[in-house]
Structure formats: structure tokens, C-alpha cells
Coordinates of C-alpha atoms in Angstrom, one line a residue:
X140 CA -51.2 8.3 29.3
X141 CA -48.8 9.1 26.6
X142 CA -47.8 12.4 24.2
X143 CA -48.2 12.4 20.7
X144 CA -45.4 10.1 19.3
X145 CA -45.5 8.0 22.0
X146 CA -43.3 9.2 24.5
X147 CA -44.9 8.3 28.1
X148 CA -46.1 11.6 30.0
X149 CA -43.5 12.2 33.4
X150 CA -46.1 11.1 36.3
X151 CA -47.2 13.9 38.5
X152 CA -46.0 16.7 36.6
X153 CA -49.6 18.2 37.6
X154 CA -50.4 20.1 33.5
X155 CA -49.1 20.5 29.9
X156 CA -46.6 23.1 31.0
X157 CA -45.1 20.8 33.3
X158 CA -45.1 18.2 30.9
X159 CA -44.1 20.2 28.0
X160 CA -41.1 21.3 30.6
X161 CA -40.2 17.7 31.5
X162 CA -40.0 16.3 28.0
X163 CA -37.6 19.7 26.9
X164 CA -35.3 18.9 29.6
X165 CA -34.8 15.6 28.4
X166 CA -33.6 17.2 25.3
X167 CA -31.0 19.6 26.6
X168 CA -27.7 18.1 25.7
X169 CA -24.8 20.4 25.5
X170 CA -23.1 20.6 21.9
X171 CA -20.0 19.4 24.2
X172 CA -21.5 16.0 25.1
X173 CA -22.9 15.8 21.7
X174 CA -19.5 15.7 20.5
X175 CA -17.5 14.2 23.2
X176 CA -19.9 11.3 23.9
X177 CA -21.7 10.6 20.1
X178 CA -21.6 6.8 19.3
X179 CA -19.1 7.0 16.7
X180 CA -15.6 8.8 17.0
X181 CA -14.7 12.0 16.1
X182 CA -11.0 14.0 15.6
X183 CA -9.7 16.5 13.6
X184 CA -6.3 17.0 12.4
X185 CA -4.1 19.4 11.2
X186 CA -3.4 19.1 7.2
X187 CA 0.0 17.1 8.1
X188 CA -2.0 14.5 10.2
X189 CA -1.2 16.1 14.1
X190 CA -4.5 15.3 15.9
X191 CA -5.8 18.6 17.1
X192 CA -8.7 17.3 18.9
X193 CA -10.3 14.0 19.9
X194 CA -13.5 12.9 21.3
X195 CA -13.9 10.6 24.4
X196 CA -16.0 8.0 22.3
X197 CA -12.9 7.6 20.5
X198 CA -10.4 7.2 23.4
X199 CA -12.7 4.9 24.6
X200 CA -13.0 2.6 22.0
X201 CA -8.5 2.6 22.0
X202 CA -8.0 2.5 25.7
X203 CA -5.5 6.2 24.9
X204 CA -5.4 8.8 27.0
X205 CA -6.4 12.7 25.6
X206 CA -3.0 13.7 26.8
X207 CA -0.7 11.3 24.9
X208 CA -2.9 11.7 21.4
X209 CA -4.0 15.2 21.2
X210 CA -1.2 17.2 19.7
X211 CA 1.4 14.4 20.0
X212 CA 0.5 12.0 17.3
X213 CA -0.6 11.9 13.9
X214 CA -3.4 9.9 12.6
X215 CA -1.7 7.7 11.2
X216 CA 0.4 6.8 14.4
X217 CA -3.3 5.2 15.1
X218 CA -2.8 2.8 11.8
X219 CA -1.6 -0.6 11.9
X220 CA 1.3 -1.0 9.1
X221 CA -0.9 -1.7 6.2
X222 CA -3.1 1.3 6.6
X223 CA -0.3 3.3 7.2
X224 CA 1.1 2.1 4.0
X225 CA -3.0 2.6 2.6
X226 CA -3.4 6.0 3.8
X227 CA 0.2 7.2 2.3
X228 CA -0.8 5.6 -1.0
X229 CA -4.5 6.2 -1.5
X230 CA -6.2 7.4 1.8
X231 CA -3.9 10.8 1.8
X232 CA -3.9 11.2 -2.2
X233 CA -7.3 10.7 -3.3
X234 CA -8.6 13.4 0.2
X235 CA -6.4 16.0 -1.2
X236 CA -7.6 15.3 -4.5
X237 CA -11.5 14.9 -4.0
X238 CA -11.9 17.3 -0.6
X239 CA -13.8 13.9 1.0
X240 CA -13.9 10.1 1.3
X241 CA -16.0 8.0 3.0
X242 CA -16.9 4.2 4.3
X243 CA -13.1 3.6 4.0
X244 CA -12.5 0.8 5.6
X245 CA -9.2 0.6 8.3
X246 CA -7.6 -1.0 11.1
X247 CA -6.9 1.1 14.3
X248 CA -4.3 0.2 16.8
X249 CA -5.8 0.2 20.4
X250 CA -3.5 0.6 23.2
X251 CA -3.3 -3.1 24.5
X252 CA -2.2 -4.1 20.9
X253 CA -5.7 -5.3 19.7
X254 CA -6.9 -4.2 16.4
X255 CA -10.3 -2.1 15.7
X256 CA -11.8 -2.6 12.4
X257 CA -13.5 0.3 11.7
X258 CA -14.9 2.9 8.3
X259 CA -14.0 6.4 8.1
X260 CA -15.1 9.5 6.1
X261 CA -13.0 12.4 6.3
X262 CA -13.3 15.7 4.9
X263 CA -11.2 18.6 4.5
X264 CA -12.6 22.3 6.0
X265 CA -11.4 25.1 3.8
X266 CA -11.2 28.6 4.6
X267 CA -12.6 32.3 3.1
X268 CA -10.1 31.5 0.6
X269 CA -10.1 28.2 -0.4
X270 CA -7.0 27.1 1.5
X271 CA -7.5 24.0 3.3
X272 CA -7.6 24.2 7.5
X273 CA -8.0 21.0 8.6
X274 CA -9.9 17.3 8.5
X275 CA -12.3 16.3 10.1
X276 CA -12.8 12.7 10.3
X277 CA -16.0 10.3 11.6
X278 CA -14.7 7.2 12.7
X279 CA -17.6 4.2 13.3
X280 CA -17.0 0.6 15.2
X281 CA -16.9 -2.3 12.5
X282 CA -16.4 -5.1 14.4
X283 CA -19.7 -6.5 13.9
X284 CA -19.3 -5.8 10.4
X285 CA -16.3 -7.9 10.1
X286 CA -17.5 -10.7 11.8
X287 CA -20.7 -10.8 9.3
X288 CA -18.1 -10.4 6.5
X289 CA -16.4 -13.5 8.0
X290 CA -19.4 -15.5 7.6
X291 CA -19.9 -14.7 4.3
X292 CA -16.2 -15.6 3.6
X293 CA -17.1 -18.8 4.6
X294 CA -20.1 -19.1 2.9
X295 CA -18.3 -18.2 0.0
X296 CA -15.6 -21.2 0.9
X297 CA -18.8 -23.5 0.9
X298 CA -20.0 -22.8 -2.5
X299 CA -16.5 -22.9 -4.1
X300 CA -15.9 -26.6 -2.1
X301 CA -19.3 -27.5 -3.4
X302 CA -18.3 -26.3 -7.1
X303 CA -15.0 -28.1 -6.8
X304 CA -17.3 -31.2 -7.8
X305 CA -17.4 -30.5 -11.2
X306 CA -18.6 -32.3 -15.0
X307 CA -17.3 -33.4 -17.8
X308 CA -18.3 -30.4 -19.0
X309 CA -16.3 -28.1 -16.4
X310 CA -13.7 -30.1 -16.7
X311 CA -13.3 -29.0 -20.4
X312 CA -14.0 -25.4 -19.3
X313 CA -10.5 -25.9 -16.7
X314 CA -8.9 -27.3 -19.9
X315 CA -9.8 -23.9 -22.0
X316 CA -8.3 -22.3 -18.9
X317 CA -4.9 -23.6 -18.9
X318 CA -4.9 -23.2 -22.4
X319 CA -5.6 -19.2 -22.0
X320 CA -3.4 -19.2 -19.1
X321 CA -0.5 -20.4 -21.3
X322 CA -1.0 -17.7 -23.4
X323 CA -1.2 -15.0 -21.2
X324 CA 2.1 -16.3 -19.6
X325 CA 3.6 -15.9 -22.7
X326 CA 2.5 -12.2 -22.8
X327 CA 3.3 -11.4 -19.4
X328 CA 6.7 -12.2 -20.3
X329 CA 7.1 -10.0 -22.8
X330 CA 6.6 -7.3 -20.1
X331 CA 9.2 -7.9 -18.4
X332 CA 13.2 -8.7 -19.5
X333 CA 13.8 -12.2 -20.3
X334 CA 17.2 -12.1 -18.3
X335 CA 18.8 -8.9 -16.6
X336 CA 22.0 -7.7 -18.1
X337 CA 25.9 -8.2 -16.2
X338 CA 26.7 -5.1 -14.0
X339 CA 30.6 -4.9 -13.6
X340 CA 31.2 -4.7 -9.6
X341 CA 27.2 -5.4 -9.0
X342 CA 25.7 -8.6 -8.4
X343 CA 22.2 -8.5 -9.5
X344 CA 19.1 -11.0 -8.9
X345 CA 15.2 -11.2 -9.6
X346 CA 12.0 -12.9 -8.8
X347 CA 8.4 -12.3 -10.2
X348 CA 5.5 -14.4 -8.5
X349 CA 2.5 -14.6 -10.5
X350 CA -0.8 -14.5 -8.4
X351 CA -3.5 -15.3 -11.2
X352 CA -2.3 -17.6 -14.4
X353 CA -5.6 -16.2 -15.7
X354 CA -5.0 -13.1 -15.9
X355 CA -1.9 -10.2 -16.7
X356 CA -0.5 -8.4 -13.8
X357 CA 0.6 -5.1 -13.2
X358 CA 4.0 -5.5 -11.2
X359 CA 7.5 -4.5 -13.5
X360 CA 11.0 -4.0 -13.1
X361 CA 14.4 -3.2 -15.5
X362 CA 17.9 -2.8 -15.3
X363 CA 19.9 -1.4 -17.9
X364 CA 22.6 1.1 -18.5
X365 CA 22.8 4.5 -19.2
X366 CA 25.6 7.7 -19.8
X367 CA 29.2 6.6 -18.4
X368 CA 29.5 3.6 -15.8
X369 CA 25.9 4.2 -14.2
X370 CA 23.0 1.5 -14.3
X371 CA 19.4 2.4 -14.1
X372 CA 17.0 -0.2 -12.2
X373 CA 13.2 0.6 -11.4
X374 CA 10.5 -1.7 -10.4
X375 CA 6.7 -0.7 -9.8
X376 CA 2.8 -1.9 -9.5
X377 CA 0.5 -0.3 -11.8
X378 CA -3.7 -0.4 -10.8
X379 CA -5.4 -3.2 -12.3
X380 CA -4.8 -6.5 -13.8
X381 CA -5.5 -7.7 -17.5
X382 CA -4.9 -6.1 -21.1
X383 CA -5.3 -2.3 -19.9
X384 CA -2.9 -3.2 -17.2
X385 CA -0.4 -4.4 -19.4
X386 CA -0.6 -1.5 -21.9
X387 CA 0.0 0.6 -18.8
X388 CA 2.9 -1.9 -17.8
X389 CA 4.2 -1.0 -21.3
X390 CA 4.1 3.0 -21.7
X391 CA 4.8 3.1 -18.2
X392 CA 8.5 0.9 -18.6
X393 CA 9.4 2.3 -22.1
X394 CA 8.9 5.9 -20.6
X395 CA 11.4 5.3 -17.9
X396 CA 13.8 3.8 -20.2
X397 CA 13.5 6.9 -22.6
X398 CA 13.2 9.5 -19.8
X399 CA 16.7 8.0 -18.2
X400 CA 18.8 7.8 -21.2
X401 CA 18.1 11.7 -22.0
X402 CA 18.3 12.3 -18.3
X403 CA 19.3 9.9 -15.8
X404 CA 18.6 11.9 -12.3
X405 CA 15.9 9.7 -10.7
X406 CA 13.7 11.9 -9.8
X407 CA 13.5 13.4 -13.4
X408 CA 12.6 9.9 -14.8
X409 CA 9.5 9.7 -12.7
X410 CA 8.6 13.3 -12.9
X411 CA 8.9 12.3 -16.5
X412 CA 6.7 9.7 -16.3
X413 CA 3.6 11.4 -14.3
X414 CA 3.5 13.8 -16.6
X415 CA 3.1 10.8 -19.7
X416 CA 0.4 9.1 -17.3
X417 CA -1.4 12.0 -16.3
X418 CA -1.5 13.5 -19.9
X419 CA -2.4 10.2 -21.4
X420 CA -5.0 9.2 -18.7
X421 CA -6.5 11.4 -15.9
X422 CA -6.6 14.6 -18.7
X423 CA -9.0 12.2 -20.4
X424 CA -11.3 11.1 -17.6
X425 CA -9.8 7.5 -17.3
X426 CA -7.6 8.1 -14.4
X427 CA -4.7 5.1 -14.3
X428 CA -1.5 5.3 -12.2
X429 CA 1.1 3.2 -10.6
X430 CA 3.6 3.1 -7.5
X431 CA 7.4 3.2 -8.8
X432 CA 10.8 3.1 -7.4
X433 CA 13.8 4.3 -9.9
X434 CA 17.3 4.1 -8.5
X435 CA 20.7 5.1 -10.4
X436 CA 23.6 2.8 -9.2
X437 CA 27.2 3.6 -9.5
X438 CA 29.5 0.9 -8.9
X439 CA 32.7 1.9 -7.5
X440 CA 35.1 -0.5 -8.2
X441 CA 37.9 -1.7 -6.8
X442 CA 39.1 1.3 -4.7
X443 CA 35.7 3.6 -4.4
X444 CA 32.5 3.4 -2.8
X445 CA 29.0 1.9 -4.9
X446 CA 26.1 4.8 -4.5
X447 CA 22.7 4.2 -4.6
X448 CA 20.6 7.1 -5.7
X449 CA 16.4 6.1 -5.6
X450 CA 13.2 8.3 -6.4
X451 CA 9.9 6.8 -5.3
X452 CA 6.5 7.5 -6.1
X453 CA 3.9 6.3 -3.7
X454 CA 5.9 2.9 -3.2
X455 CA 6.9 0.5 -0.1
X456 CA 10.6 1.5 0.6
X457 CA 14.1 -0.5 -0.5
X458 CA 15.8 -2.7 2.4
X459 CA 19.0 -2.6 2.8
X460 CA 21.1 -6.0 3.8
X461 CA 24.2 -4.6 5.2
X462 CA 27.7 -6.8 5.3
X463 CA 27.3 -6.3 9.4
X464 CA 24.3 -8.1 9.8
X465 CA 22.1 -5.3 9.8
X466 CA 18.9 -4.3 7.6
X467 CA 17.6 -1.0 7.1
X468 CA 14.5 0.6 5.4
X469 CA 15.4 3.8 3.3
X470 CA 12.5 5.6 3.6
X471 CA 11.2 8.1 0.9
X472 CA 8.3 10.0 2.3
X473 CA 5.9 12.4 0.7
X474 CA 6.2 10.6 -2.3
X475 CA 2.4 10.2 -4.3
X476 CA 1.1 7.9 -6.7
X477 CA 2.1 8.7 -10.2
X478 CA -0.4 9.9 -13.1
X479 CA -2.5 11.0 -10.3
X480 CA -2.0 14.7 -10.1
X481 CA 0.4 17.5 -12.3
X482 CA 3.5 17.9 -10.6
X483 CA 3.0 15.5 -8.0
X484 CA 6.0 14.9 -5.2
X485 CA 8.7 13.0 -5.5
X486 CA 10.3 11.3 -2.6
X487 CA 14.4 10.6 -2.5
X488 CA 16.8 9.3 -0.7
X489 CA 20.6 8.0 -1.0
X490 CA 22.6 5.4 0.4
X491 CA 26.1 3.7 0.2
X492 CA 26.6 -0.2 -0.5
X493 CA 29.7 -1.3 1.4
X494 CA 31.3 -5.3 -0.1
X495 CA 28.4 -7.1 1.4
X496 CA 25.6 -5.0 1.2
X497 CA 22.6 -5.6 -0.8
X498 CA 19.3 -3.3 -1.7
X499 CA 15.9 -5.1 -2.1
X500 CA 13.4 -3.7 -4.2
X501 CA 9.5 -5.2 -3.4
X502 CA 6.1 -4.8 -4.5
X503 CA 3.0 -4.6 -2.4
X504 CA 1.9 -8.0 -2.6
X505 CA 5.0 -9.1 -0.5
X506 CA 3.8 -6.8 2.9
X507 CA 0.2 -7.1 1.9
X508 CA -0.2 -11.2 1.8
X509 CA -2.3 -12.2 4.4
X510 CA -1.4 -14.5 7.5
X511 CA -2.9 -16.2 10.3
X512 CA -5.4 -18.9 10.7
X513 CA -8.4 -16.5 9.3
X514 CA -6.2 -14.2 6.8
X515 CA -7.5 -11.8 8.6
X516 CA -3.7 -10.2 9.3
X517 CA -1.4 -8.4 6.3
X518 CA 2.4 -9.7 6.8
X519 CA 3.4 -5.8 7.1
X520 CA 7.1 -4.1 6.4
X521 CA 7.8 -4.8 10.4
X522 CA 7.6 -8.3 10.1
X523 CA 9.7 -7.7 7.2
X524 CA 11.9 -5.3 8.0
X525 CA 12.5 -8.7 10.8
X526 CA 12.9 -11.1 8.3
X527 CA 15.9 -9.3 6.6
X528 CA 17.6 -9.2 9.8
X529 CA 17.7 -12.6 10.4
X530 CA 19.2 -13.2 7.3
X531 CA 21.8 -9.7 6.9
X532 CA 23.9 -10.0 5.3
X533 CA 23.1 -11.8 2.3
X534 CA 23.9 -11.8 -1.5
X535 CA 21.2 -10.4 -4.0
X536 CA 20.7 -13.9 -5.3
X537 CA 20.7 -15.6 -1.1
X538 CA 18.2 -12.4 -0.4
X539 CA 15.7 -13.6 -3.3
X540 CA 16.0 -17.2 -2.2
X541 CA 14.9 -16.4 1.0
X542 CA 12.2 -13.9 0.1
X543 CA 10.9 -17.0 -2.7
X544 CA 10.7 -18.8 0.4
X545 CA 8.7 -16.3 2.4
X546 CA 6.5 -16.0 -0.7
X547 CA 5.7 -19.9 -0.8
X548 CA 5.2 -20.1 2.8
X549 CA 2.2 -17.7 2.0
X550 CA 0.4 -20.0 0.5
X551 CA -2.9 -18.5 -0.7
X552 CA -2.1 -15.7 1.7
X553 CA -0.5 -14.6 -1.2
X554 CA -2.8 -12.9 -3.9
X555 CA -1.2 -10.2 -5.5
X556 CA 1.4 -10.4 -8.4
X557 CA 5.0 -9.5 -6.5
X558 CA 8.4 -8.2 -7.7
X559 CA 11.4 -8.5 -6.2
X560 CA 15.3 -7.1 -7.5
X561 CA 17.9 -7.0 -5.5
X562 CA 21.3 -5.2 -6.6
X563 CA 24.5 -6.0 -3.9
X564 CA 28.4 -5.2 -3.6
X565 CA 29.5 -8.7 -3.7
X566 CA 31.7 -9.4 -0.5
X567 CA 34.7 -10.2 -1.6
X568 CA 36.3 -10.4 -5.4
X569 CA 34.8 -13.5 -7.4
X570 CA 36.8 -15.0 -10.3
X571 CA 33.6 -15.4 -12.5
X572 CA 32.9 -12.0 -12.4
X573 CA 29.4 -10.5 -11.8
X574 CA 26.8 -13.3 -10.7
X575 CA 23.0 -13.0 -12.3
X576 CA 20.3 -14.6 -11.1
X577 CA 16.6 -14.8 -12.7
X578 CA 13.7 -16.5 -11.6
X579 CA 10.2 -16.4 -12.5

């Protein structure tokens, strides 16, 4: 016999009651083992990341204990490096702009190395008045997911191999392409100088890797002088790719140029700037912003030190090549995205370039290519922070050698435009004065 529903009636309860009783107790889960044992993970954090509180589903799935998480790390200590580098960027932003995300997708790091793929909606909880408490975040298993995307992925390889055998007709249509490719190359050019200028004392060098001939990237970079024997540099990624991209690429490297000859502190120039993006865009409901790193370089001649002073908003950080075969990220947390919000932070920080040293300015594209058989893995700033050591110390134009190199080895790993500058102290005086190099 069953109930209404279809759930079989417990044998020999001996009436209703006893079945009514039976089926309730079946139902009596605590709100504890709701929470502690749910199929999906659960945590909450403070508002700087701390977890506060973690459920066992969760530990579970890492193979962490609830005594080396709770209250001793952050959530992003659970990140692999490129959703660390996702959640400072975007993950962190947009929550404390919008109160809520969800379905993003991210990497967790379990405790025997593996990876978890996984999606996660987080919310902030706000109290009586209106300041925010905490977040809560849902965290669901998306391994099964990833594997399905990896069969359409291939799929997708099948029907480009099978469109590879093309007509005369597509043929003609490829011909148009490289025909509009040309021109766009011209364009993207223009949005970027032709050749960067001599710095007395500095020896400067420059790469830019296209990713698409078809269409007009977003990455940028300058050098240029400004009051007494200082230099401005700055390079950045701004969102999107095509014309609105490069009108972005345009206000957004004009502004900086303007910004540092009437004031040349860094962290002016890109306060500067957000304000010019956020005005210009997000006031009007078309929200458009860009990562950017602005440094001030002060070369100190014969007898005094070089100083490096940098301002970042929302980008990767510099690496530093130092003459003693050492490399170094300067790190400049807290920094956000700019355009995306009035007033938003600016991170700093300052460094010294002994003869030898060089600083290395990237875009994303270089710690985001993908590697491994499947491209399945992003290259990530440890692998590069790795790669500069092995080949500290290095000359601005040896350091961009090696990084072109990297880049190639990508192959199509690589699919994001990517910028590289690098400013050094050369190592000892050179009778031709300040080397340049330029590469595109």
C-alpha cells in the first residue's frame, strides 16, 4: 500500500497515526545537518574575505580540515592564481557594487593540489542600517559540467576542421579578411607610439602581441616625459575589443598624458582618469573600464639611486629583475578597476632600481594564456614570477626577448592581446648611450 504521493506506507505501523508518525520522523532533520551536510557548499566570510564558517560538504569536497580554514584563511586562499587574480579584478568589484553574483564560474584548490571546477553565487547580508556584515557564498560541484563543456570544445574543433575545407568562394571571403585585417593593423598602431622616446640613464624596451588581426585590441602603454628629469610610463587593458575599445584605448591614454603633465604623482593620474571614465560611461548607463599601471621614474644618474614610483588600478603587478639574480613582484593591493565606481582605491607601491635591475610591466593575456595538453590550465603569475628568475638579471630589451619567447611558445594558448614594457638601470655605463628597443 502506498500514501498519497507515492511514498510506500512503513510495514506494521498498525493505523494512520502511526503512519502519519513514521513518515514525520523521516522529515526531522536538524537546521544543523541541513547546513553542514547540503549537496552543495556553504561559507561565509567576513567583508575582507576571513572565512567565518564553513560547512562539512565543503571540507569534503577539498580534503581541509575545519580547523585550518575557519578563521585562518580567506576565500581567496581557496583560489588557484587565476581566480585570485579574477576575484580581485571582477569577483570582489562587481559584489560590492551589485550586493550579489551568481553562476560564477571558478577553480578551487583542494588540499592534495587537484583543482575543483565549481559556480558560486555570493551575496552580501546587510544590517538595520545598511552596512554590510558579511557574505554568504553557495558553492556547487562542476566537474561534470566541465567535462560536458570539454565535449562540446571538441565538437566545436570538428566543425571548424570540417569548415577548414573551404570554396572558391570562402577563399575570397579569407582574402576580404586579410584585406580588413591590414587595415585594422594600421589603426591599432595609431594607438599606441610608433617608437618610445631615449631616457637618459634608463634603458627602455617594448613588445605588443596581437591576438586577433581581425579585430582592435584593448591593451596600451606610453612613455614620455614630464616636469624636471622624471618620465611617466603606464600600460593597461581596457574591456572589449573593436572600435569602442579603441575609443576607450584613446580617452583613456590621452587622459593620462594630460592628467601627468599638470600633476605627475601616480596615483593622481589614475584618480584622474576614473573620474573621466566613470563620468563619461557608467554616469550614462554604458559602464566601460580598464586595468592600469602608471609609474613615475626618476633616473639617478651617475652618483644617485633610480626610483620607481607605480599606482595600479585593478592590474597584475610589475616584476622586478634585480642585478643579483633575483625577481620580485611589487604588489599593489586594494587597487579596483577603473571607471567602475567614484573614488575608487588606488593601490601603490615604490621600489629602487640598482645598475642591473629591470621592472616589467604585463598585461593579462601573458598569466592568463592557457597551457597543457587540453588548455584547460592558465600559465599564472607563479609560473611567472619562476620564469623571471631563471633569467634575473636581465636587460629590459634581454627581459622582452625572453618574455616574446614565452609568448610564442603559447601557441594558441595565447588569445588575448598582451603588453609588455620594461624600464632597467643598465649595468654598467654604455658608450652609445640609452638602448631602445621596439617590437610589435
Amino acid at each position: 500500500m502506498c500514501r498519497t504521493g507515492g511514498v510506500p506506507e512503513p510495514a506494521g505501523t498498525g493505523g494512520e497515526a502511526s503512519t502519519d508518525a513514521a513518515f514525520t520522523a523521516l522529515l526531522e532533520d536538524s537546521v544543523e545537518d541541513l547546513y553542514e551536510y547540503a549537496p552543495c557548499g556553504y561559507l561565509s566570510t567576513l567583508m575582507d574575505g576571513t572565512i567565518a564558517k564553513i560547512n562539512s560538504t565543503l571540507l569534503d569536497w577539498l580534503g581541509l580540515d575545519r580547523e585550518a580554514v575557519a578563521g585562518r584563511k580567506r576565500f581567496t586562499d581557496l583560489l588557484t592564481v587565476g581566480g585570485k587574480l579574477y576575484h580581485e579584478t571582477h569577483f570582489a568589484p562587481l559584489l560590492r557594487m551589485q550586493g550579489e553574483l551568481r553562476g560564477i564560474a571558478l577553480e578551487l584548490r583542494r588540499g592534495d593540489g587537484g583543482r575543483l571546477p565549481v559556480l558560486v553565487s555570493a551575496v552580501i547580508k546587510y544590517g538595520t542600517e545598511g552596512e554590510p556584515l558579511l557574505i554568504r557564498i553557495t558553492v556547487f560541484d562542476a566537474s561534470d559540467r566541465r567535462a560536458y563543456e570539454k565535449e562540446l570544445l571538441h565538437r566545436r574543433q570538428e566543425a571548424e576542421r570540417a569548415r577548414a575545407e573551404a570554396d572558391e568562394a570562402r577563399r575570397q571571403a579569407e582574402a576580404d579578411r586579410a584585406r580588413l585585417a591590414e587595415a585594422l593593423a594600421v589603426l591599432q598602431r595609431s594607438l599606441v607610439p610608433d617608437s618610445l622616446p631615449a631616457v637618459p640613464g634608463v634603458e627602455t624596451a617594448v613588445h605588443y602581441h596581437t591576438a586577433a588581426p581581425d579585430q582592435l585590441g584593448g591593451d596600451f602603454y606610453d612613455l614620455f616625459p614630464v616636469a624636471g628629469d622624471r618620465w611617466a610610463f603606464f600600460l593597461g587593458d581596457v574591456c572589449g575589443k573593436g572600435p569602442e575599445a579603441a575609443s576607450l584605448t584613446s580617452l583613456t591614454r590621452y587622459t593620462l598624458r594630460a592628467a601627468a603633465h599638470h600633476d605627475p604623482d601616480p596615483t593622481s593620474a589614475l584618480t584622474t582618469l576614473n573620474a573621466v571614465l566613470h563620468e563619461r560611461y557608467t554616469a550614462d548607463g554604458d559602464p566601460r573600464y580598464c586595468t592600469c599601471i602608471f609609474g613615475i621614474i626618476e633616473p639617478g644618474g651617475q652618483h644617485g639611486p633610480t626610483t620607481v614610483r607605480l599606482a595600479s588600478g585593478g592590474h597584475p603587478p610589475a616584476l622586478v629583475l634585480r642585478s643579483d639574480g633575483s625577481a620580485e613582484f611589487l604588489p599593489t593591493p586594494g587597487g579596483l578597476l577603473i571607471g567602475i565606481v567614484p573614488g575608487a582605491p588606488i593601490g601603490t607601491a615604490e621600489t629602487v632600481l640598482a645598475p642591473g635591475d629591470t621592472v616589467v610591466l604585463y598585461t593579462d593575456g601573458l598569466t592568463e594564456a592557457r597551457v597543457g595538453a587540453g588548455r584547460d590550465d592558465l600559465y599564472g603569475e607563479d609560473a611567472l614570477h619562476a620564469f623571471a628568475a631563471d633569467h634575473a638579471p636581465a636587460a629590459p630589451r634581454e627581459a622582452i626577448t625572453a618574455l616574446t619567447g614565452l609568448l610564442q611558445s603559447f601557441g594558441d594558448g595565447l588569445d588575448d592581446d598582451t603588453a609588455l614594457l620594461a624600464l632597467g638601470v643598465p649595468a654598467a655605463p654604455s658608450p652609445l648611450g640609452p638602448e631602445t628597443g621596439h617590437a610589435s
